[in-house]
CSV table of C-alpha atoms in Angstrom, one decimal:
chain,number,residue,atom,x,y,z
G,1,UNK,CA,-56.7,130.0,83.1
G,2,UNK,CA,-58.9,126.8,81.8
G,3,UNK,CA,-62.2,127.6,80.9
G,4,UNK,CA,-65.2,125.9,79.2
G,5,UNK,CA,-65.3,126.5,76.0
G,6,UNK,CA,-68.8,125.7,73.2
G,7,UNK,CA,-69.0,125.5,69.6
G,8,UNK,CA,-70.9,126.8,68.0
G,9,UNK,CA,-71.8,130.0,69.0
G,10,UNK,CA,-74.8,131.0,67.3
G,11,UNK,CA,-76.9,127.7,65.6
G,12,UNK,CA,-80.1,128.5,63.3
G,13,UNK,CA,-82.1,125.7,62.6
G,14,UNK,CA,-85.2,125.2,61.0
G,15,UNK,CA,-88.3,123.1,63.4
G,16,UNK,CA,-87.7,119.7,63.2
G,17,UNK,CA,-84.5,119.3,62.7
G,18,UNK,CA,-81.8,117.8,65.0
G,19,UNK,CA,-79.3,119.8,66.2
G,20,UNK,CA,-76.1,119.3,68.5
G,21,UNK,CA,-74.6,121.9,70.7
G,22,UNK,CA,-70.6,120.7,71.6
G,23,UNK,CA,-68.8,121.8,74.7
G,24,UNK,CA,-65.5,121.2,75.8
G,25,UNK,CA,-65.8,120.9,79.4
G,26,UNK,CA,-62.3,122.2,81.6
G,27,UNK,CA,-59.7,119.2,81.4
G,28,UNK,CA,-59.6,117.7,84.6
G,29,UNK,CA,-63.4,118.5,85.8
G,30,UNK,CA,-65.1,115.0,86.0
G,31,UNK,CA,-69.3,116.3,86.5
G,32,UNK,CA,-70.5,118.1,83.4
G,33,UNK,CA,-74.0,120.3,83.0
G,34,UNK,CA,-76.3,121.9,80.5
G,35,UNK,CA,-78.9,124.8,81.7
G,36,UNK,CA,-80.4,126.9,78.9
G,37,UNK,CA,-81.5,130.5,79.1
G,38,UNK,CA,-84.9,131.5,77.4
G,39,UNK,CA,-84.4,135.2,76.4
G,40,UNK,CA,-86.4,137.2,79.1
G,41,UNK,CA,-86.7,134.3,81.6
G,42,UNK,CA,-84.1,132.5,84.1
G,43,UNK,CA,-81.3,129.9,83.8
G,44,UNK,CA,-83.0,126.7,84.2
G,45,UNK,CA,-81.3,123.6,84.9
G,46,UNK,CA,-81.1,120.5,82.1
G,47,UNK,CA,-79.1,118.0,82.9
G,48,UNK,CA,-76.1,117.1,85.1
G,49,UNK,CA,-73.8,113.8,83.7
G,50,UNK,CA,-71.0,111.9,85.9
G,51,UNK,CA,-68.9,108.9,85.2
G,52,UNK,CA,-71.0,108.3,81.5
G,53,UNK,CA,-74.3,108.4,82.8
G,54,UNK,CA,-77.2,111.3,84.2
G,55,UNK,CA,-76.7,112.2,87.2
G,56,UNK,CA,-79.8,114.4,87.7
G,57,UNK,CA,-82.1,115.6,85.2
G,58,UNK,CA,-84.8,118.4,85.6
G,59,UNK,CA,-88.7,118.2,84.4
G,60,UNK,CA,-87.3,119.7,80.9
G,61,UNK,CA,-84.9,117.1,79.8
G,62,UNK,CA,-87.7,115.0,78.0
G,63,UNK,CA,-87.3,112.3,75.4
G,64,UNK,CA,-86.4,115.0,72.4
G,65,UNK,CA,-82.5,115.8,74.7
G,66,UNK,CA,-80.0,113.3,75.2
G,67,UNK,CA,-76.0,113.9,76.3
G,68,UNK,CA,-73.0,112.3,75.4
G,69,UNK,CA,-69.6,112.5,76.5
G,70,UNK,CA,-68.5,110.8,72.9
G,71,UNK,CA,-64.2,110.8,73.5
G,72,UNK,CA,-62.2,112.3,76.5
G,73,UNK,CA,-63.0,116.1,75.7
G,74,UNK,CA,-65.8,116.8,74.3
G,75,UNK,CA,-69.5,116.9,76.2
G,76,UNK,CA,-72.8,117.3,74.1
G,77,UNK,CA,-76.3,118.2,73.7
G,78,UNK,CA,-78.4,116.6,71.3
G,79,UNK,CA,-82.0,117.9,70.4
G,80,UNK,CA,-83.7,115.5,68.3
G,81,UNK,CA,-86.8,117.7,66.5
G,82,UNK,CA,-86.2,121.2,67.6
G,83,UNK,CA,-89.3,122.7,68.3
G,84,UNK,CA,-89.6,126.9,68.3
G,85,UNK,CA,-90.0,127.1,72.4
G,86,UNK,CA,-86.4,125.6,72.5
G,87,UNK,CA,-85.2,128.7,70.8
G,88,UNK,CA,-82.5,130.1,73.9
G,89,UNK,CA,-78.8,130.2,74.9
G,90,UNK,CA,-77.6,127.1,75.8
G,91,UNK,CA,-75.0,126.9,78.6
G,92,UNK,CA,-72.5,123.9,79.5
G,93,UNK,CA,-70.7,124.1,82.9
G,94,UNK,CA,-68.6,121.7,84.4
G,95,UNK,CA,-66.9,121.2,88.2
G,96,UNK,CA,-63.7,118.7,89.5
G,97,UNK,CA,-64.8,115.9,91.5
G,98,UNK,CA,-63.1,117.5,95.0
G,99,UNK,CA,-65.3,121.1,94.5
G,100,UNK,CA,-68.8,119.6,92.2
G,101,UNK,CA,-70.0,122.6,93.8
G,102,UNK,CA,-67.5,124.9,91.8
G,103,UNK,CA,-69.6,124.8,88.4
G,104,UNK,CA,-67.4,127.1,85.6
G,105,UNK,CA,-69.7,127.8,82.4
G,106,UNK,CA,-68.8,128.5,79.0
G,107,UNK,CA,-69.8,131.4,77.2
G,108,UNK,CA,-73.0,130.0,75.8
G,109,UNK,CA,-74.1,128.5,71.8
G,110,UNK,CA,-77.4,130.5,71.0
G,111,UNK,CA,-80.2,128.6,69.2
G,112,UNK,CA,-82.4,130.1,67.0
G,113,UNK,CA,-84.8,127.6,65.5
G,114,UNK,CA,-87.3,128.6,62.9
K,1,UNK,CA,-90.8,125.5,96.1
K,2,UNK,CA,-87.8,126.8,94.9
K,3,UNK,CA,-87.6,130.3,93.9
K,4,UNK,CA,-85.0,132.7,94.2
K,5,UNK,CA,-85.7,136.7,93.3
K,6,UNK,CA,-83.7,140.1,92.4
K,7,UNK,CA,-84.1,143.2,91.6
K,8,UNK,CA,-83.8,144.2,88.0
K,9,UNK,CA,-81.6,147.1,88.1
K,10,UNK,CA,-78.5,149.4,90.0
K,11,UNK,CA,-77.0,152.3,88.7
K,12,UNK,CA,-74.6,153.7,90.8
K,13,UNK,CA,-71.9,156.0,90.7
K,14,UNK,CA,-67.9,155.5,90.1
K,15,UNK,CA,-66.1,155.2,93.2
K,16,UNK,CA,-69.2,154.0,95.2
K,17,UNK,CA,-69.9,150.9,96.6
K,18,UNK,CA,-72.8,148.6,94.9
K,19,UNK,CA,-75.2,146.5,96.9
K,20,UNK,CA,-76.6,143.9,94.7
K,21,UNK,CA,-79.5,141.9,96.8
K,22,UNK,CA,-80.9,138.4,96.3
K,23,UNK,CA,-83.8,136.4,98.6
K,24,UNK,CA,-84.3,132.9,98.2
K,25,UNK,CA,-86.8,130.5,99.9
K,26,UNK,CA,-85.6,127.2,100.3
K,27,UNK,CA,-83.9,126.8,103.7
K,28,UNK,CA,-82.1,123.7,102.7
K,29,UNK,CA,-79.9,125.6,100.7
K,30,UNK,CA,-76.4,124.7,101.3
K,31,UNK,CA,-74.3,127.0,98.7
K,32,UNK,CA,-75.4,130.5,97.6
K,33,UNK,CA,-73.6,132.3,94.4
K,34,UNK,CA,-72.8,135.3,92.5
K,35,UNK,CA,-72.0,134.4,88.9
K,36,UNK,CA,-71.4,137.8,86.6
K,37,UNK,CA,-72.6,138.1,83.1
K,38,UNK,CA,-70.4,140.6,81.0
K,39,UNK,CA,-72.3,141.3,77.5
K,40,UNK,CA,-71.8,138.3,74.9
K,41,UNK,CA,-69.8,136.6,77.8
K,42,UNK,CA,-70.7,133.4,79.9
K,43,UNK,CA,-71.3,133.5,83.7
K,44,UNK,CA,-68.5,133.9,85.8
K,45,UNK,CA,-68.1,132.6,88.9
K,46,UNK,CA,-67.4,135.4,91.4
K,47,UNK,CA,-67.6,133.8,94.7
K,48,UNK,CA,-69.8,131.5,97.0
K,49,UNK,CA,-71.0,131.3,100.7
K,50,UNK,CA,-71.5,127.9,102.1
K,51,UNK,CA,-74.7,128.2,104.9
K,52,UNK,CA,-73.1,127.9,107.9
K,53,UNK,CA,-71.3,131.0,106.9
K,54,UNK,CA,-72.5,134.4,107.3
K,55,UNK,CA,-69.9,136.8,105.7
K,56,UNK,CA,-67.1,136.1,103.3
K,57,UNK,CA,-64.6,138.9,101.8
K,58,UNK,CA,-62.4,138.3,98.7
K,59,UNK,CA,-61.0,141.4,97.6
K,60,UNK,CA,-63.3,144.2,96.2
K,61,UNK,CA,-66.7,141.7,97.2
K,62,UNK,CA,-68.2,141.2,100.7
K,63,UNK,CA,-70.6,138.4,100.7
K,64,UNK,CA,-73.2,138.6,103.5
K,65,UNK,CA,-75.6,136.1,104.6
K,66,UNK,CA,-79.1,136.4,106.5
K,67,UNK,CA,-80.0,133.0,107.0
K,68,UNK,CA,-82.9,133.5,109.2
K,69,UNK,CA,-84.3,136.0,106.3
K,70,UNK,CA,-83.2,134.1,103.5
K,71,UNK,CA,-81.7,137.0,102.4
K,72,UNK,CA,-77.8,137.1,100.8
K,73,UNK,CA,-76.2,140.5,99.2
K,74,UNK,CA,-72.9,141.2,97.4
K,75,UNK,CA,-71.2,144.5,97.7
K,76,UNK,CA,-68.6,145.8,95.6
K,77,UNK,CA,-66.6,148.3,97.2
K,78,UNK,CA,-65.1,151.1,95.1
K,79,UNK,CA,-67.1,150.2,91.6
K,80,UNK,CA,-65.2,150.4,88.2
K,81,UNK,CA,-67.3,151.1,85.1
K,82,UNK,CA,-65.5,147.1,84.2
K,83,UNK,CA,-67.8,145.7,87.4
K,84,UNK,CA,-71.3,146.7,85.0
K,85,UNK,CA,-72.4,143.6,84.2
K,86,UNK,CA,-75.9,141.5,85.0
K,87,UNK,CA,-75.2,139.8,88.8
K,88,UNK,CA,-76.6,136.5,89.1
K,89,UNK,CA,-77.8,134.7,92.7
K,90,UNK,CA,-77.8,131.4,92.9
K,91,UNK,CA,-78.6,128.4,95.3
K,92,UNK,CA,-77.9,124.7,95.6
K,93,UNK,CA,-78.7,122.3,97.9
K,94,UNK,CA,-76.2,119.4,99.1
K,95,UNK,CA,-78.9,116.7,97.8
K,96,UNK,CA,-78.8,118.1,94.2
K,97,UNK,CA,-76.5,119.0,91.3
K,98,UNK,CA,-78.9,121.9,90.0
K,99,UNK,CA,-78.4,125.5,90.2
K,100,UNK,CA,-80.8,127.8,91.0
K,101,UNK,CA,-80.7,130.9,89.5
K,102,UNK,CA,-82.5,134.3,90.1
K,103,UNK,CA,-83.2,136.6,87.5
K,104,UNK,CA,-80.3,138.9,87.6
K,105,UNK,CA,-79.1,142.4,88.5
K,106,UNK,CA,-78.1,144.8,85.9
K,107,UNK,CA,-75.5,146.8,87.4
K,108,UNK,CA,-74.9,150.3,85.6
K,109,UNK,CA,-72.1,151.8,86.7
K,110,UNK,CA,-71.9,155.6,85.8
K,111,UNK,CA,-68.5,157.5,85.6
């Protein structure tokens, strides 16, 4: 069975420093997502990306996060200066353009910054 | 605004069934979820219930709906010791691509 897969699966990085988190969304879903988990607190919402551009963005996705879909597989999550509060599992979903409302997530890349 | 609430934790017994519960205040919901979290795992889609719905079966899981209360459960008949696992609800509305997540259900299931 496809499935979403994210690399890698544990990131430490120091404050300050960019990071990316990679995903490879399922092969034929066309709407792509990011939510992040703060240990102890919900799954909040990032950002959602269709047909190379944001689709929806919440409150959290500032000026520090951008996503790319760089080549035909890959989807990605850039922080630019990691600060400590962004320290939490990161999850990529994706969903096919005839169910969006089928999102499959991956099994999650946990950041650690220092 | 948009919250969406569980109860932390279910320990129940081999064999029974489990009722996991979820409220959720937005009435413009459109879909409703159950994702399952195994440890070190992702979340797992389980199954969904559109709004104009108020039941749906698959299996093992009966999804029921209380509109009017805003209230959605998932029961697992017969529970394995595989089904323990934290039980996420979840909402989205038509006009958006975000879900909404509660904060989970630890399930314990006790042999």
């Amino acid at each position: 069975e496809p499935e979403v897969t994210q690399t890698p699966s544990h990131q430490v990085t120091q404050m300050g420093q960019e990071v990316i988190l990679r995903c490879v969304p399922i092969s034929n879903h066309l709407y792509f997502y990011w939510y992040r988990q703060i240990l102890g607190q919900k799954v909040e919402f990032l950002v959602s990306f269709y047909n190379n551009e944001i689709s929806e963005k919440s409150e959290i996705f500032d000026d520090q996060f951008s996503v790319e879909r760089p080549d035909g597989s890959n989807f990605t999550l850039k922080i630019r200066s990691t600060k400590l509060e962004d320290s939490a599992m990161y999850f990529c979903a994706s969903s096919s353009a005839g169910k969006a409302y089928e999102q499959y997530f991956g099994p999650g890349t946990r950041l650690t910054v220092t | 605004g948009e919250d969406v609430e569980q109860s932390l934790f279910l320990s129940v017994r081999e064999g029974d069934s489990s009722v996991i519960n979820c409220t959720y205040t937005d009435s413009s919901s459109t879909y409703l979820y159950w994702y399952k979290q195994e440890p070190g795992a992702g979340l797992q889609l389980l199954t969904y219930i559109f709004s104009n719905m108020d039941m749906k079966q698959d299996q093992r899981l009966t999804v029921l709906l209380n509109k009017k209360d805003k209230h959605l459960s998932l029961r697992i008949a017969d529970t394995q010791t595989g089904d323990s696992a934290i039980y996420f609800c979840a909402e989205k509305m038509d006009s958006s691509y975000k879900l909404i997540f509660g904060s989970g259900t630890r399930l314990l299931v006790r042999p």
